């Protein structure tokens, strides 16, 4: 019996050694070569399922758990190969550590770095998640209508020009006096974890006009229609190194909205989001209200292009 068992182990090692070296990191391949088809299929299916789950849950906690599960399963699979092929003197702990370091450094860390840069997951104030391409790009090459991710430092305070209905001003400039004079502002370091999604309206030097009927850029009608209850006419020229971006935010709860509408507090955060709060009627005490905002965004705040919204597949686009 001992000789038969030893012979079987030798045959398994010989079969495993007959495979090309590049096949050993493939989950389940070594077990398949040893004739352990059940184990091989189980490892391959589990690893593939975890990888698919990580993609579907990208940016969510359970997506990260799927990545960790796929990594650990892969480490165990390769550790078995390492002990059978050339390193029989290794104990199980050494094989696992060695496999984890090699797989992490050669495959998982580089792959996650690329994915984190090209499909960077972000979250807006209202809890929606998006995938953003944060690779370096030239803002001058941006086209009107592109979806952008605009980073917003937590410590900043909104500055509101004297324009009805459209609100926040963000970036290296802020209005002074009657809002037609601009002075430079400097921001500290920015991150990509806090911000908003918006569509590009106009670039540096372009004139943005609201004539009550339509939003115009350099005299041409824009693709976006503003609320019909905006009765004030206004226009401005986008400052150098800035872009006009239109975002839709959830600035406050309905309770706060009703309080500001009744008090008319111009210093409250709502005043930086909606100039005429009394025109909004909200049912319920917890509903969030979208408000259009036109932001003047410095190039340093434009952190990337938006690929699309990240949402669990069972919730659909509105989940």
PDB file of N, CA and C in Angstrom, residues 13 84 208 235 257 261-262 288 308 316:
ATOM      1  N   UNK A  13       3.070  14.316  -9.263  1.00  0.00           N
ATOM      2  CA  UNK A  13       4.109  15.332  -9.391  1.00  0.00           C
ATOM      3  C   UNK A  13       4.667  15.379 -10.803  1.00  0.00           C
ATOM      4  N   UNK A  84       4.275  21.011  -4.663  1.00  0.00           N
ATOM      5  CA  UNK A  84       4.402  19.791  -5.459  1.00  0.00           C
ATOM      6  C   UNK A  84       5.504  19.902  -6.502  1.00  0.00           C
ATOM      7  N   UNK A 208     -21.722  82.854 -21.360  1.00  0.00           N
ATOM      8  CA  UNK A 208     -22.915  82.082 -21.005  1.00  0.00           C
ATOM      9  C   UNK A 208     -24.040  83.053 -20.682  1.00  0.00           C
ATOM     10  N   UNK A 235     -25.844  87.055 -17.606  1.00  0.00           N
ATOM     11  CA  UNK A 235     -24.784  86.508 -18.455  1.00  0.00           C
ATOM     12  C   UNK A 235     -23.435  86.736 -17.784  1.00  0.00           C
ATOM     13  N   UNK A 257     -35.440  72.559   3.677  1.00  0.00           N
ATOM     14  CA  UNK A 257     -35.905  73.375   2.565  1.00  0.00           C
ATOM     15  C   UNK A 257     -37.070  74.246   2.992  1.00  0.00           C
ATOM     16  N   UNK A 261     -37.138  78.332   3.321  1.00  0.00           N
ATOM     17  CA  UNK A 261     -38.121  79.051   2.521  1.00  0.00           C
ATOM     18  C   UNK A 261     -38.929  80.007   3.384  1.00  0.00           C
ATOM     19  N   UNK A 262     -39.202  79.601   4.630  1.00  0.00           N
ATOM     20  CA  UNK A 262     -40.010  80.440   5.509  1.00  0.00           C
ATOM     21  C   UNK A 262     -39.188  81.548   6.155  1.00  0.00           C
ATOM     22  N   UNK A 288     -35.331  64.101  -0.713  1.00  0.00           N
ATOM     23  CA  UNK A 288     -34.279  65.023  -1.118  1.00  0.00           C
ATOM     24  C   UNK A 288     -34.664  65.716  -2.415  1.00  0.00           C
ATOM     25  N   UNK A 308     -19.754  56.116 -16.302  1.00  0.00           N
ATOM     26  CA  UNK A 308     -21.158  55.789 -16.096  1.00  0.00           C
ATOM     27  C   UNK A 308     -21.423  55.547 -14.626  1.00  0.00           C
ATOM     28  N   UNK A 316     -31.126  47.888 -11.252  1.00  0.00           N
ATOM     29  CA  UNK A 316     -31.310  48.627 -12.487  1.00  0.00           C
ATOM     30  C   UNK A 316     -30.656  49.992 -12.394  1.00  0.00           C
TER      31      UNK A 316
END
